[in-house]
PDB file of C-alpha atoms in Angstrom:
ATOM      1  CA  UNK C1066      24.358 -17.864 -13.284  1.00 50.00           C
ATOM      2  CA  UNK C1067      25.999 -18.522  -9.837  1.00 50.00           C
ATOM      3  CA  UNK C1068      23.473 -18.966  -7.177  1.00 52.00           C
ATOM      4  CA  UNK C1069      25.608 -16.150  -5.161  1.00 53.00           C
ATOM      5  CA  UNK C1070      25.498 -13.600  -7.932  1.00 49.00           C
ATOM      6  CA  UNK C1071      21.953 -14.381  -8.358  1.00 50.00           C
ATOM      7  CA  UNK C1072      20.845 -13.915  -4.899  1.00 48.00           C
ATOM      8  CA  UNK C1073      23.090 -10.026  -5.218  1.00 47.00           C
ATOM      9  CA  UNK C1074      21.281  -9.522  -8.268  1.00 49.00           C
ATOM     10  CA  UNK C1075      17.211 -10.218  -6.345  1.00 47.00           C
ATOM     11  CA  UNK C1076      18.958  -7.924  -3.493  1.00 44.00           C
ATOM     12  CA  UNK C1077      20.104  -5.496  -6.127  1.00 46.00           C
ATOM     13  CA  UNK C1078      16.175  -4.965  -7.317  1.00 47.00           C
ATOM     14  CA  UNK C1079      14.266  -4.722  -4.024  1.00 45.00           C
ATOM     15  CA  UNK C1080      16.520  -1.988  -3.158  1.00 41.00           C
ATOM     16  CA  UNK C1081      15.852  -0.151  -6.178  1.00 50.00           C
ATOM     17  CA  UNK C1082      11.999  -1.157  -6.369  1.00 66.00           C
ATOM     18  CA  UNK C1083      12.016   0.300  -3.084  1.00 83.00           C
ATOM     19  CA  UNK C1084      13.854   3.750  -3.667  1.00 86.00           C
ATOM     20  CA  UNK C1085      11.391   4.399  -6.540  1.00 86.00           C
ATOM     21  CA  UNK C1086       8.429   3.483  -4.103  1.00 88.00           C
ATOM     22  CA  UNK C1087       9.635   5.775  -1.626  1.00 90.00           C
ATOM     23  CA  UNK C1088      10.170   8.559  -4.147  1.00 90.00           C
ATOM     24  CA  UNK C1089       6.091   7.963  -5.430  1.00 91.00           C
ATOM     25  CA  UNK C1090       5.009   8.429  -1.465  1.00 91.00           C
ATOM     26  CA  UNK C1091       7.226  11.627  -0.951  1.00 93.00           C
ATOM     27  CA  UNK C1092       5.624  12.925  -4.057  1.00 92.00           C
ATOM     28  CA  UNK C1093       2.247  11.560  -3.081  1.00 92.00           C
ATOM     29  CA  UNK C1094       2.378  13.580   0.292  1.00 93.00           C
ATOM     30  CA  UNK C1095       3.651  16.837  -0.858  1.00 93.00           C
ATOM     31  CA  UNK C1096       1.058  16.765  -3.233  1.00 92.00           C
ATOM     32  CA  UNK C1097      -1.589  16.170  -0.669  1.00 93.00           C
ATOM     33  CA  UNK C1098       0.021  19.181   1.417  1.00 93.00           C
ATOM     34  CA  UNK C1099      -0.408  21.042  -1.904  1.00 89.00           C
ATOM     35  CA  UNK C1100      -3.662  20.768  -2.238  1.00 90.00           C
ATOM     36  CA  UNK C1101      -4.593  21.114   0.969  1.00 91.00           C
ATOM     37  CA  UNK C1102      -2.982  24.813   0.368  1.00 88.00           C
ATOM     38  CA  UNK C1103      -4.930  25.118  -2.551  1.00 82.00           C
ATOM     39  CA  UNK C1104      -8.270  24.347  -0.363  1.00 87.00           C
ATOM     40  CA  UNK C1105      -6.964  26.943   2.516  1.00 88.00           C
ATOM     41  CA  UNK C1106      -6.353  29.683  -0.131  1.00 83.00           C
ATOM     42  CA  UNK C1107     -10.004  28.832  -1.689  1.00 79.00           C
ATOM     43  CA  UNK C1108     -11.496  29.051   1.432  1.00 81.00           C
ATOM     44  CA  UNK C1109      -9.692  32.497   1.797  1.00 80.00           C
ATOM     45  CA  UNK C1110     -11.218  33.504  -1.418  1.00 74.00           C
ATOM     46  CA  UNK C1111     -14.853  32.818  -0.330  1.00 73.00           C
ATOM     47  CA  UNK C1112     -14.681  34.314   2.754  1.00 74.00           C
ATOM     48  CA  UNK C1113     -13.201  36.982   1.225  1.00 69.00           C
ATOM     49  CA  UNK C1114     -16.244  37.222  -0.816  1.00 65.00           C
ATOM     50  CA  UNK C1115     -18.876  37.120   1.627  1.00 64.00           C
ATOM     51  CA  UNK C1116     -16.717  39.632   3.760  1.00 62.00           C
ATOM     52  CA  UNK C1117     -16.631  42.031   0.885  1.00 57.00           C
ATOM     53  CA  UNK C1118     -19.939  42.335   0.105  1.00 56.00           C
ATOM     54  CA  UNK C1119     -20.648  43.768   3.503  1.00 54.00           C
ATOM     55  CA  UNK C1120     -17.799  45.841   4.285  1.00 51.00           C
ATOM     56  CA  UNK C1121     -16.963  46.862   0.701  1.00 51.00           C
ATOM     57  CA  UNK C1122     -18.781  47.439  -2.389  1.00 54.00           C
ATOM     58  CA  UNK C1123     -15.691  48.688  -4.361  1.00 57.00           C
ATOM     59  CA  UNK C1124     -14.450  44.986  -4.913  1.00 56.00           C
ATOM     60  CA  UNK C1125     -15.218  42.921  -7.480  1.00 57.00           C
ATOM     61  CA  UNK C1126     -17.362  40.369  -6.120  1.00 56.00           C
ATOM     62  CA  UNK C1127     -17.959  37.741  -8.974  1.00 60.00           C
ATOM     63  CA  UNK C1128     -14.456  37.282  -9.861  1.00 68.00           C
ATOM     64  CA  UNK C1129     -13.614  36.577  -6.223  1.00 66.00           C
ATOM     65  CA  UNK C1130     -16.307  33.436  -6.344  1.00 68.00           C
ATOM     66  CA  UNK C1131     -15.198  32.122  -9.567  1.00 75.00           C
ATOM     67  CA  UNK C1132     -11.475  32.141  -8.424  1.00 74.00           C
ATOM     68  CA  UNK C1133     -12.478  30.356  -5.208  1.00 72.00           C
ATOM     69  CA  UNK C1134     -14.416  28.172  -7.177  1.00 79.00           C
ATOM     70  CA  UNK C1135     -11.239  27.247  -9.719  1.00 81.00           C
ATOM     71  CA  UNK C1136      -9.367  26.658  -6.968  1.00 79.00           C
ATOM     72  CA  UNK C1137     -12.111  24.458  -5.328  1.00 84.00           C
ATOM     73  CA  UNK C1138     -11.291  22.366  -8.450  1.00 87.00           C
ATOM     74  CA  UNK C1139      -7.830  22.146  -8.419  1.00 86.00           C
ATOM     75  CA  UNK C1140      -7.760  21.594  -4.650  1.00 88.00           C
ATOM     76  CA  UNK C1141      -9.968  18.487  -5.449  1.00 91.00           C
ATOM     77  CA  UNK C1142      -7.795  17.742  -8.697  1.00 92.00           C
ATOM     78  CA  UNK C1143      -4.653  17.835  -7.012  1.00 91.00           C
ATOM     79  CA  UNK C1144      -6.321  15.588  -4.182  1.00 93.00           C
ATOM     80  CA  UNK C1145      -7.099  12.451  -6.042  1.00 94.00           C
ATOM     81  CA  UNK C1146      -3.704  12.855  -8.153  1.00 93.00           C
ATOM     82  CA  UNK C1147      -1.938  12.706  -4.089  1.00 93.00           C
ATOM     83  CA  UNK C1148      -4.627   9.508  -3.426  1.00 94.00           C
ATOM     84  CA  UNK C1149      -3.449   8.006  -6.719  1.00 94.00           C
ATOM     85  CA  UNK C1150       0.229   8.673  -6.279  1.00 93.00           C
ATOM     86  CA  UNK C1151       0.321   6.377  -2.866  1.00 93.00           C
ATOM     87  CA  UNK C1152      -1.805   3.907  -4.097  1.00 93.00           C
ATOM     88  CA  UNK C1153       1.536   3.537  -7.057  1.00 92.00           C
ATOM     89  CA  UNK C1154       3.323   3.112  -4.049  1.00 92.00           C
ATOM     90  CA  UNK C1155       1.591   0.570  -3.009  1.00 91.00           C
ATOM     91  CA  UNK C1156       1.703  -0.877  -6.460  1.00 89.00           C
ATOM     92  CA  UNK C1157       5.294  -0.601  -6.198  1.00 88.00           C
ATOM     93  CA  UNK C1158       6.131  -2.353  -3.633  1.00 86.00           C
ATOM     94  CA  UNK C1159       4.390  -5.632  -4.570  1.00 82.00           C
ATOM     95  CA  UNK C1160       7.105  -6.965  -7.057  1.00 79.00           C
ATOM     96  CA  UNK C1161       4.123  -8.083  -9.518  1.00 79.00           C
ATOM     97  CA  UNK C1162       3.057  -5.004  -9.814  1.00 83.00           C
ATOM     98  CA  UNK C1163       6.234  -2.509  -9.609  1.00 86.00           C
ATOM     99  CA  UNK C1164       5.645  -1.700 -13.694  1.00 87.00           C
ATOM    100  CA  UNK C1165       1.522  -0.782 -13.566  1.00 89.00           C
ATOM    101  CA  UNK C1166       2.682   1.524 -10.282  1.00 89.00           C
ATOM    102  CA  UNK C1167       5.642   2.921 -11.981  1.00 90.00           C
ATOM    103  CA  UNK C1168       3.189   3.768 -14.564  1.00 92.00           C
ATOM    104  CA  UNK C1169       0.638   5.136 -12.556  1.00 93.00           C
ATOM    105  CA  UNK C1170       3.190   7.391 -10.929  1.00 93.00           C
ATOM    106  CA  UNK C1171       4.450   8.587 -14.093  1.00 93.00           C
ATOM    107  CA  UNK C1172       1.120   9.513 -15.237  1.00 94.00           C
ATOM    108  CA  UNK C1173       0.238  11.408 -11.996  1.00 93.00           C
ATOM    109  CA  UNK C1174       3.915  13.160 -11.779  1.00 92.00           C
ATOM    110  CA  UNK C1175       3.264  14.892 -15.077  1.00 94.00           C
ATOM    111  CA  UNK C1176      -0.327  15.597 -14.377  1.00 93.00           C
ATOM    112  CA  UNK C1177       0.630  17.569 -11.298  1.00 91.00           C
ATOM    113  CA  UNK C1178       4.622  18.256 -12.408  1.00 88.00           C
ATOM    114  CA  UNK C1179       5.901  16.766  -9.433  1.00 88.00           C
ATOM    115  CA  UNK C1180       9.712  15.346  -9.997  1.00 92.00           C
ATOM    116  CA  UNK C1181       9.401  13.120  -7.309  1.00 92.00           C
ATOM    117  CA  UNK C1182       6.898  10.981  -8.517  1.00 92.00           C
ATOM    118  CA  UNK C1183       7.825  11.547 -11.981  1.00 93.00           C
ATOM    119  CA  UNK C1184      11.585   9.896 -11.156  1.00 92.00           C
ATOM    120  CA  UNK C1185       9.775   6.911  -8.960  1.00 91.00           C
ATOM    121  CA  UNK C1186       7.887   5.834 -11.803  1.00 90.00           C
ATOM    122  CA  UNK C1187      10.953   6.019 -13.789  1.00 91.00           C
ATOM    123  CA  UNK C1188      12.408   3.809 -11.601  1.00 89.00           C
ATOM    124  CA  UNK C1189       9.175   1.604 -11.513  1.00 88.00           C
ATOM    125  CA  UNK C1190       9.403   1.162 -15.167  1.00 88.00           C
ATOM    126  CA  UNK C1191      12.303   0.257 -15.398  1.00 87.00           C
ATOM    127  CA  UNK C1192      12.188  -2.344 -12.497  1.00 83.00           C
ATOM    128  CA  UNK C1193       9.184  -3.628 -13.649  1.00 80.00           C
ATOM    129  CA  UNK C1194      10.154  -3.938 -17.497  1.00 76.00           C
ATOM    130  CA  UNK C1195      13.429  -6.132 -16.131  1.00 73.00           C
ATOM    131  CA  UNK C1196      11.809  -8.288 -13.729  1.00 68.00           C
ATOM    132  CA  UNK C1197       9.107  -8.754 -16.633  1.00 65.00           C
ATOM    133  CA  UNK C1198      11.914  -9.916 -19.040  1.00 66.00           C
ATOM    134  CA  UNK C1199      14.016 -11.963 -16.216  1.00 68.00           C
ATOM    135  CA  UNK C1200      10.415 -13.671 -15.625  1.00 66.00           C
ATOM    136  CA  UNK C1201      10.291 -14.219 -19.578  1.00 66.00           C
ATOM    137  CA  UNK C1202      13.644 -15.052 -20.005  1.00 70.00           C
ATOM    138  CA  UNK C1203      13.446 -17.920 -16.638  1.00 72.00           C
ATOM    139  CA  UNK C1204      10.092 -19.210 -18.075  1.00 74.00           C
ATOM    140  CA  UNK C1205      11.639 -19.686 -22.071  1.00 74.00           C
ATOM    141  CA  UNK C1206      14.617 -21.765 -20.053  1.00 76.00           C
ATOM    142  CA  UNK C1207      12.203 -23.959 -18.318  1.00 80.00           C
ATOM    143  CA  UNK C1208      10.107 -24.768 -21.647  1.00 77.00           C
ATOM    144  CA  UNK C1209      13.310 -25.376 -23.430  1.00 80.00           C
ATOM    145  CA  UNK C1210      14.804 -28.146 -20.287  1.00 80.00           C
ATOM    146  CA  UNK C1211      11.026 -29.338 -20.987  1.00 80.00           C
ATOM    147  CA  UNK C1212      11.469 -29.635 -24.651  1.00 79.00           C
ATOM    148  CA  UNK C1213      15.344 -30.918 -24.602  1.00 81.00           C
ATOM    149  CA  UNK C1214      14.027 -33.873 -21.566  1.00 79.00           C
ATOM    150  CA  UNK C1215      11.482 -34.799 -24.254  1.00 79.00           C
ATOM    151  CA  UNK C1216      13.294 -35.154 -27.284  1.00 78.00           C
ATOM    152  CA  UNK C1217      16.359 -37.223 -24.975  1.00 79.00           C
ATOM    153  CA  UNK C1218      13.660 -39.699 -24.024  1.00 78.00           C
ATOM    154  CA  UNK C1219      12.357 -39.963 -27.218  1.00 74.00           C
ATOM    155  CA  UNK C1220      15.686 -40.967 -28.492  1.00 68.00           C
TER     156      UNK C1220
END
């Protein structure tokens, strides 16, 4: 391979390493923005239950605690999956790591059905899986120059 084309073809991966990095951390932050909804709407539900219970008796006030309570765990659910989804960006962007972040991502994006992530780690995957089998492929050509110097100087 010409040394030019190769050097287009490095370029040609960072870029799209990086778009499916940046794709992760959008994903990452609106899903920490999500659950910090989910935590204000918990909150809302709690209050809501102590509030009741003085001003009015005609509201249920068990189901009110529970459903704060789910979404108490969701809130903290969602949370680690936004935590998880920028540390795959960070994976990402480390070019020995781009395929365990891309998976990471993936994992998250369907866990919390966010598209963003979801189509980073898609991207990470892919990345990852060809700079895996450029590494393999560079690696088998050096062990074969290895092999073919041998076998000349045996001769």
């Amino acid at each position: 391979m010409d040394a030019k084309v190769y050097k287009f073809y490095i370029f040609h991966y960072i870029m799209e390493s990086k778009i499916g990095s940046i794709l992760t951390l959008i994903g990452g932050i609106l899903t920490l923005i999500g659950s910090v909804v989910f935590l204000i709407i918990a909150l809302l539900f709690f209050n809501f239950y102590f509030l009741a219970d003085k001003v009015a008796r005609e509201i249920p006030e068990i189901p009110m605690a529970f459903l704060g309570t789910i979404l108490i765990i969701v809130f903290m659910f969602v949370f680690i999956m936004g935590f998880l989804k920028i540390y795959a960006f960070n994976l990402m962007r480390r070019p020995e790591s781009t395929l365990r972040g891309g998976i990471i991502a993936v994992i998250a994006g369907i866990l919390v059905s966010d598209i963003f992530s979801l189509v980073g780690g898609i991207f990470g995957i892919v990345q990852g899986s060809e700079k895996a089998n450029t590494r393999n492929i560079e690696k088998r050509k050096t062990k074969e120059k290895k092999i073919q110097k041998k076998r000349r100087m045996k001769r």
